[in-house]
Short mmCIF file of C-alpha atoms in Angstrom, two decimals:
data_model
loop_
_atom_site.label_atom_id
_atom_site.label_comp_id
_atom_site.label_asym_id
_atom_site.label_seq_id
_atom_site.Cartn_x
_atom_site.Cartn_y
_atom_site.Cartn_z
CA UNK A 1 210.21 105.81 96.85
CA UNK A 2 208.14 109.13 97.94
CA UNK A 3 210.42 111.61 95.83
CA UNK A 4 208.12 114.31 96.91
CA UNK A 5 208.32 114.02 100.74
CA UNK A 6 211.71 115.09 100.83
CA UNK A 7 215.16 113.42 102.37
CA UNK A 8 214.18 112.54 106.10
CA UNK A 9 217.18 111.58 108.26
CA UNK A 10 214.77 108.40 108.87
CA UNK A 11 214.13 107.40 105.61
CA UNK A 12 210.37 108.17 106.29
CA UNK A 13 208.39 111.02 107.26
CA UNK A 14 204.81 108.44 107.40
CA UNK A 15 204.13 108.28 111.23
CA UNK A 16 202.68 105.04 111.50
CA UNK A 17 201.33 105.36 115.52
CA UNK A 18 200.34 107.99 117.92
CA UNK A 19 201.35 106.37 121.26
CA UNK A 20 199.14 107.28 123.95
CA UNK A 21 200.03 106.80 128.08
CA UNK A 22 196.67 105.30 130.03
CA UNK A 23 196.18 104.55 133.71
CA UNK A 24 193.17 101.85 132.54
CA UNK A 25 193.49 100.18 129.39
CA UNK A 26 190.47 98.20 129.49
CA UNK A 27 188.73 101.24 130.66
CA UNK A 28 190.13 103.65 127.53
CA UNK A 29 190.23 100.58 124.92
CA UNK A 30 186.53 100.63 125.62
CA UNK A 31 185.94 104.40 125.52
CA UNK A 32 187.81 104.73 122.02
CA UNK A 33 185.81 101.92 120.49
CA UNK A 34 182.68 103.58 122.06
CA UNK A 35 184.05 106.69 120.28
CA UNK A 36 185.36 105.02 116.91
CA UNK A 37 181.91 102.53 116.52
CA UNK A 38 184.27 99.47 116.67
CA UNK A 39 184.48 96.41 118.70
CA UNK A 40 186.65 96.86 121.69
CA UNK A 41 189.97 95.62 120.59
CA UNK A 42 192.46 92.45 121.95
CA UNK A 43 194.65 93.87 124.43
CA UNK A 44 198.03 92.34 124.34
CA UNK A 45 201.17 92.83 126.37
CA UNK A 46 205.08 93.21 125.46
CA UNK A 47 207.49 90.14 126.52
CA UNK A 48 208.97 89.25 129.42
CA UNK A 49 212.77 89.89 129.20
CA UNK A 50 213.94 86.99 128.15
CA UNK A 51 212.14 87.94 124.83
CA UNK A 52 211.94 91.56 124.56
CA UNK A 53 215.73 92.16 125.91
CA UNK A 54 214.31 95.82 126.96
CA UNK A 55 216.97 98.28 127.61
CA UNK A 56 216.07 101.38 129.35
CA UNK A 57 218.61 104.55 129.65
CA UNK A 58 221.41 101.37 128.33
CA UNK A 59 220.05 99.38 131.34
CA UNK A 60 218.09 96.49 131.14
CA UNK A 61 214.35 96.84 132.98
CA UNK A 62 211.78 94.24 133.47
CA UNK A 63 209.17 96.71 132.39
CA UNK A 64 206.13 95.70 130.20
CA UNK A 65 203.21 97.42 128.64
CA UNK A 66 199.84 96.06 128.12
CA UNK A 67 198.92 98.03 124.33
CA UNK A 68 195.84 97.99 122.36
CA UNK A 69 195.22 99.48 118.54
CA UNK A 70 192.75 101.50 117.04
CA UNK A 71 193.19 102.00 113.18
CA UNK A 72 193.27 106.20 112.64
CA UNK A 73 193.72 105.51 108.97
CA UNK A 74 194.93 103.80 105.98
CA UNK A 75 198.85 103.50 107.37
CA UNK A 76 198.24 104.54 110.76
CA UNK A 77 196.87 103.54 114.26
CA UNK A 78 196.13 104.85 117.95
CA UNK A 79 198.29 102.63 120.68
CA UNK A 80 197.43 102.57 123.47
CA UNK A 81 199.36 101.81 126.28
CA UNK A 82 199.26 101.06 130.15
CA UNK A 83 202.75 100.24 131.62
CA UNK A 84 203.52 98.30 134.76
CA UNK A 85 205.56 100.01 137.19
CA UNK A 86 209.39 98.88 136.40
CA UNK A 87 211.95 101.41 135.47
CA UNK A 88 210.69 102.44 131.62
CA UNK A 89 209.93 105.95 129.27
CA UNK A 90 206.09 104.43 129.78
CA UNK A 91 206.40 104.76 133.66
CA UNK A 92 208.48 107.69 133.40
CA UNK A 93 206.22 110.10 131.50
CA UNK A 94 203.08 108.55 132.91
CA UNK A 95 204.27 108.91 136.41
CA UNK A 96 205.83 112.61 134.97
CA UNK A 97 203.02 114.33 132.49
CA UNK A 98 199.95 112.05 133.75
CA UNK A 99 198.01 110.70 130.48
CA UNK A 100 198.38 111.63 127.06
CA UNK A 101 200.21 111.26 124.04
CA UNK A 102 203.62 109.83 124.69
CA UNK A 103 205.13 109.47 121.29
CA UNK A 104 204.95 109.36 117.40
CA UNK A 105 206.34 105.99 115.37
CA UNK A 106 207.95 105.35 111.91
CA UNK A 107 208.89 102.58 110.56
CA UNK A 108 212.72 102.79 109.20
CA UNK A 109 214.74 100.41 107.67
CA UNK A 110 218.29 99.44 109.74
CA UNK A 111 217.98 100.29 113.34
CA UNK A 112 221.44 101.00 114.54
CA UNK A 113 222.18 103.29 111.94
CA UNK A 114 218.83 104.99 112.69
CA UNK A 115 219.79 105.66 115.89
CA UNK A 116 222.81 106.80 115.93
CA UNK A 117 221.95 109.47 113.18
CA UNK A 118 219.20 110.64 115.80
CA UNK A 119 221.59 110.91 118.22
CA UNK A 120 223.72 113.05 116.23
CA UNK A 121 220.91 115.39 115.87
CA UNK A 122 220.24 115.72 119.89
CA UNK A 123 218.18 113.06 120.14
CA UNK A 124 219.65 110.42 122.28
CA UNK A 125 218.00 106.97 122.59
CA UNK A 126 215.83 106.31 125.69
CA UNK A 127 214.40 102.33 125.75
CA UNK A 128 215.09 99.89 122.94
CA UNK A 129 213.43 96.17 122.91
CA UNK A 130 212.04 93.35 120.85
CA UNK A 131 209.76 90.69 120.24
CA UNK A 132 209.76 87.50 117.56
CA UNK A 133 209.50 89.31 114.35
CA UNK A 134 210.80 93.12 114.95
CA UNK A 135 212.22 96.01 116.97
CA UNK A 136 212.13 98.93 118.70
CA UNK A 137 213.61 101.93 119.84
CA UNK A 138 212.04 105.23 121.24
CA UNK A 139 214.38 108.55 120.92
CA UNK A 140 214.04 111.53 122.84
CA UNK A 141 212.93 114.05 120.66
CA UNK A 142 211.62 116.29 123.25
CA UNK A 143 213.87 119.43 122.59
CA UNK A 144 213.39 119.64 119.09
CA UNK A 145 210.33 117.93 117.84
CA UNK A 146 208.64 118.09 121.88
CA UNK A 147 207.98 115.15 121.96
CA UNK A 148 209.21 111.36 121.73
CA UNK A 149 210.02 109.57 118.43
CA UNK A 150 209.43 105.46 118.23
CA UNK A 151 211.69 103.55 114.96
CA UNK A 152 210.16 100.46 114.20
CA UNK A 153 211.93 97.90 112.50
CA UNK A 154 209.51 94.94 111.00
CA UNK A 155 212.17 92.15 110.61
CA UNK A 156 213.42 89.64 112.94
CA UNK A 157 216.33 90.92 115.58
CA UNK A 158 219.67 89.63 115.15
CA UNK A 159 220.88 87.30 117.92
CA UNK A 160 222.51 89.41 120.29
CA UNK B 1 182.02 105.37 102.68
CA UNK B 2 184.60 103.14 104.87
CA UNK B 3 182.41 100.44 105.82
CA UNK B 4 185.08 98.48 107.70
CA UNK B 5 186.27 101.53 109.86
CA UNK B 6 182.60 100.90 111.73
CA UNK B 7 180.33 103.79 112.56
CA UNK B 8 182.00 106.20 114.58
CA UNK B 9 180.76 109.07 116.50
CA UNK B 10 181.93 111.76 114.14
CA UNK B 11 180.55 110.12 110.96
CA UNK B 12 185.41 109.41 110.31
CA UNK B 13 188.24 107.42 112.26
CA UNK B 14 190.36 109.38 109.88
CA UNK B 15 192.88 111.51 112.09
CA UNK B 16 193.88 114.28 110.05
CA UNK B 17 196.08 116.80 112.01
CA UNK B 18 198.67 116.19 115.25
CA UNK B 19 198.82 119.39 116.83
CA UNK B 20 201.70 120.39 118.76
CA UNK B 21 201.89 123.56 121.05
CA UNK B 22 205.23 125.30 121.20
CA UNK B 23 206.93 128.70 121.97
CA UNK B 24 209.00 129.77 119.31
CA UNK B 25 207.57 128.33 115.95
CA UNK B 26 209.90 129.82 113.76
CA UNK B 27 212.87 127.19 115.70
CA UNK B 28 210.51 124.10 115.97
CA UNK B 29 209.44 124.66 112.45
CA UNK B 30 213.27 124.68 111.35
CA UNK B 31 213.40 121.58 113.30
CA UNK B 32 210.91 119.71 112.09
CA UNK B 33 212.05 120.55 108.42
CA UNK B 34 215.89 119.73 109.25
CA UNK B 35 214.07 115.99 110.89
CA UNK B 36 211.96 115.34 107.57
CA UNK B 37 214.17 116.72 105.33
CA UNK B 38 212.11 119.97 103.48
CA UNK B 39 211.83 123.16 103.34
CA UNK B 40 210.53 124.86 106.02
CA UNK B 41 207.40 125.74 105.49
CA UNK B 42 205.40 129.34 105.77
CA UNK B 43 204.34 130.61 109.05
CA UNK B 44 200.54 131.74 109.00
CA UNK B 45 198.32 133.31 111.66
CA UNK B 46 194.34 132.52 112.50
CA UNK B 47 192.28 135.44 111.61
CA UNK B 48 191.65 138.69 114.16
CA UNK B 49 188.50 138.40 115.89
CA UNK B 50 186.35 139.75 113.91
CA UNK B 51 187.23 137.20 111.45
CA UNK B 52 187.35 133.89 113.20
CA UNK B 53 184.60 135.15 115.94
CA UNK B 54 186.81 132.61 118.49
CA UNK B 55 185.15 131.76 121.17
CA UNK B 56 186.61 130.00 124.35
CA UNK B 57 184.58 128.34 127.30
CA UNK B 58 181.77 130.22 125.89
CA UNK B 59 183.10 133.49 125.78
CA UNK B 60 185.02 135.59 122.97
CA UNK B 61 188.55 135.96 123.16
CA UNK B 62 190.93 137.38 121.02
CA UNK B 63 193.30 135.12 121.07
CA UNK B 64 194.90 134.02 117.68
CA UNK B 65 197.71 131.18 116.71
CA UNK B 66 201.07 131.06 114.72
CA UNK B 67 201.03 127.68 112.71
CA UNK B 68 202.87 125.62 110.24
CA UNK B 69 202.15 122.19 108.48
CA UNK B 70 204.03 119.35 107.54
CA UNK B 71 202.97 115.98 105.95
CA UNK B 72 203.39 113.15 107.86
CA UNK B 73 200.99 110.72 105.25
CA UNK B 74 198.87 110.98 102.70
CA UNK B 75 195.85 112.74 104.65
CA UNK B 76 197.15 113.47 107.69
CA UNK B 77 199.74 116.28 108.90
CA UNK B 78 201.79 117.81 112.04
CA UNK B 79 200.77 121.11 112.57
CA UNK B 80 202.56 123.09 114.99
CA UNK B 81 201.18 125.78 117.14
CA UNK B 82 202.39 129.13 118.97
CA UNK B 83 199.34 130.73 120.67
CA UNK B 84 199.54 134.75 121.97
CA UNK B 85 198.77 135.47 125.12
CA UNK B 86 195.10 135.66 125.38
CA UNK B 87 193.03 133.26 127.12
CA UNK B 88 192.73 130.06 125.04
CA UNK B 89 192.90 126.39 124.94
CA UNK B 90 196.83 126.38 123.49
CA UNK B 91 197.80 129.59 125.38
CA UNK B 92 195.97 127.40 128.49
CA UNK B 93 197.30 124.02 128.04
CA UNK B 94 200.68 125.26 126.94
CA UNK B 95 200.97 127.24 130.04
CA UNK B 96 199.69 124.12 132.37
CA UNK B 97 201.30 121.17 130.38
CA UNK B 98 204.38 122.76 128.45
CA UNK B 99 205.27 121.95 124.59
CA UNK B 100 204.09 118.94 123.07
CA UNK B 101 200.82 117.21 121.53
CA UNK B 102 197.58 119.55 122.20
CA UNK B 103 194.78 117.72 119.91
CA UNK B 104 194.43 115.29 117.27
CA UNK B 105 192.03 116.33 114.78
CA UNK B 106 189.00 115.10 112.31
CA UNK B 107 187.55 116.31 109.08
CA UNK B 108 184.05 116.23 110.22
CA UNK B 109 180.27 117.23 108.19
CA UNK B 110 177.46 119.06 110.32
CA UNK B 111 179.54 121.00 113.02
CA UNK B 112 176.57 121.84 114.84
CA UNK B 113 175.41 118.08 115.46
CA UNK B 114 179.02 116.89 116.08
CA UNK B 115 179.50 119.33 119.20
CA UNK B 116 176.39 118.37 120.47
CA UNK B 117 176.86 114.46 120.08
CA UNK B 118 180.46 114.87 121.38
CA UNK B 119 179.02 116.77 124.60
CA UNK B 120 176.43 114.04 125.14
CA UNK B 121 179.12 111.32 125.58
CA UNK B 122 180.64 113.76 128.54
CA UNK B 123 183.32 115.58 125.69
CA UNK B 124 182.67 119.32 125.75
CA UNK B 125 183.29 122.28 123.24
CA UNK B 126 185.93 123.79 124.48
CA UNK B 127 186.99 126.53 121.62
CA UNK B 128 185.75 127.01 118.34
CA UNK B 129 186.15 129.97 115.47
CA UNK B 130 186.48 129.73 111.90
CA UNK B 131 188.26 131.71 108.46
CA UNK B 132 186.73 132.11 105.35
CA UNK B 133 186.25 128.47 104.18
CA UNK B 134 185.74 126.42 107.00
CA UNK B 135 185.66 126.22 110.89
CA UNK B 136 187.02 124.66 113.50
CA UNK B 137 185.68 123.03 117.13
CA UNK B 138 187.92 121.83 120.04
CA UNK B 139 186.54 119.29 122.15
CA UNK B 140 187.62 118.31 125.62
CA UNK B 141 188.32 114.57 125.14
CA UNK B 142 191.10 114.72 128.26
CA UNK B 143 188.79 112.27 130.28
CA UNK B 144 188.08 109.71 128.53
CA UNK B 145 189.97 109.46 125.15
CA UNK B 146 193.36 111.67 127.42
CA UNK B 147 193.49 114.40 124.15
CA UNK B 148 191.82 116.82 123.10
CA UNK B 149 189.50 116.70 119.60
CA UNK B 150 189.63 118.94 116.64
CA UNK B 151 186.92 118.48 114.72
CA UNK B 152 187.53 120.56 111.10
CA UNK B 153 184.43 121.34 108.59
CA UNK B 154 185.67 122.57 105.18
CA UNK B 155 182.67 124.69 104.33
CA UNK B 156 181.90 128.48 104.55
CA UNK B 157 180.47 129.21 107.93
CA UNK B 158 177.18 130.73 108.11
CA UNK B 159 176.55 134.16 109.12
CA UNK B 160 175.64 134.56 112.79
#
């Protein structure tokens, strides 16, 4: 427990990401590890539907990102991430802002309840989805914070 | 030394400020410290010109910042920004992009030789100025990293 950090409504105030919106993710994966001295990283890409059940504004989308990591520290990384063009807050704010930072994660312990006290604050929820052993929902915490909030929950999802 | 962070550029990987540009910093502030649960914190100012000597695209400006800090981790913090009116990179970027992320920054050594190896891999100074114990250098990293750098050197500046 971090008694000295205070009572966050998420249960965390250690942002674990900074999400960042590219056009070329080969392209910037490279440029990053030219920049950090590291190997260029693996770049992966979220599930199909079927596995990822992604929900965006409480419909479900077909969208997919294509990420890639760069550690920015002892608990946190740089994600990057180039989306494909289905209905998604990656398209959106791409398509909206151009590149550049997108949002900020934390990892919280029990989503639902996580969300719903963020949407009692203002901050509705925007996309959630999954994969085998976690999940993931991104708020809209543009009014008050400006900018976009990511909760990430490291256990498996319940069968929906 | 962090041997298995590899050799970057600036001599760190370590991120150690997300800067956010916004227009009333005595609001976002209370935001931010309602969202993580802590008081909110003081508001400071950068120095007057004579001061922090800020220079921006090569040329001094008197331009100065609001700010205010909050942990996010153990070395690394959210620090917002509310620039005046005179011509520089937040008053700039705030006015072209709106509120949200400006810069992610690094605690650097040798200012001088960090500007000059970021501008050789096609990332130029765009601002820099400095208080009493240290000084500061942004670094226009839009193109190929999509944000801009802060690089941050904790040591008296020399006289110019």
């Amino acid at each position: 427990m971090v008694t000295d950090m205070g009572n966050p409504i998420l249960g965390t105030n250690l942002v674990t990401q900074i999400g960042i919106l590219v056009n070329d993710i080969e392209r910037t994966a490279q440029d990053y590890a030219d920049f950090f001295g590291v190997a260029k990283p693996p770049i992966s890409c979220t599930g199909v539907y079927d596995e990822a059940l992604t929900q965006y504004m409480g419909k479900p989308t077909l969208a997919r990102t294509k990420q890639a990591f760069f550690d920015i520290g002892p608990h946190i990384q740089i994600e990057l991430l180039e989306p494909d063009q289905e209905p998604s807050t990656w398209r959106h704010d791409l398509d909206e802002n151009g590149e550049g930072v997108h949002h900020i994660a934390f990892d919280i312990d029990g989503m639902e309840e996580k969300i719903q006290l963020c949407a009692g604050k203002g901050m509705p929820l925007l996309q959630r989805g999954q994969w085998a052993t976690g999940s993931y929902a991104y708020i809209d915490g543009n009014e008050k914070l400006k900018l976009v909030l990511e909760l990430l929950e490291h256990k498996p999802p319940q069968k929906g």
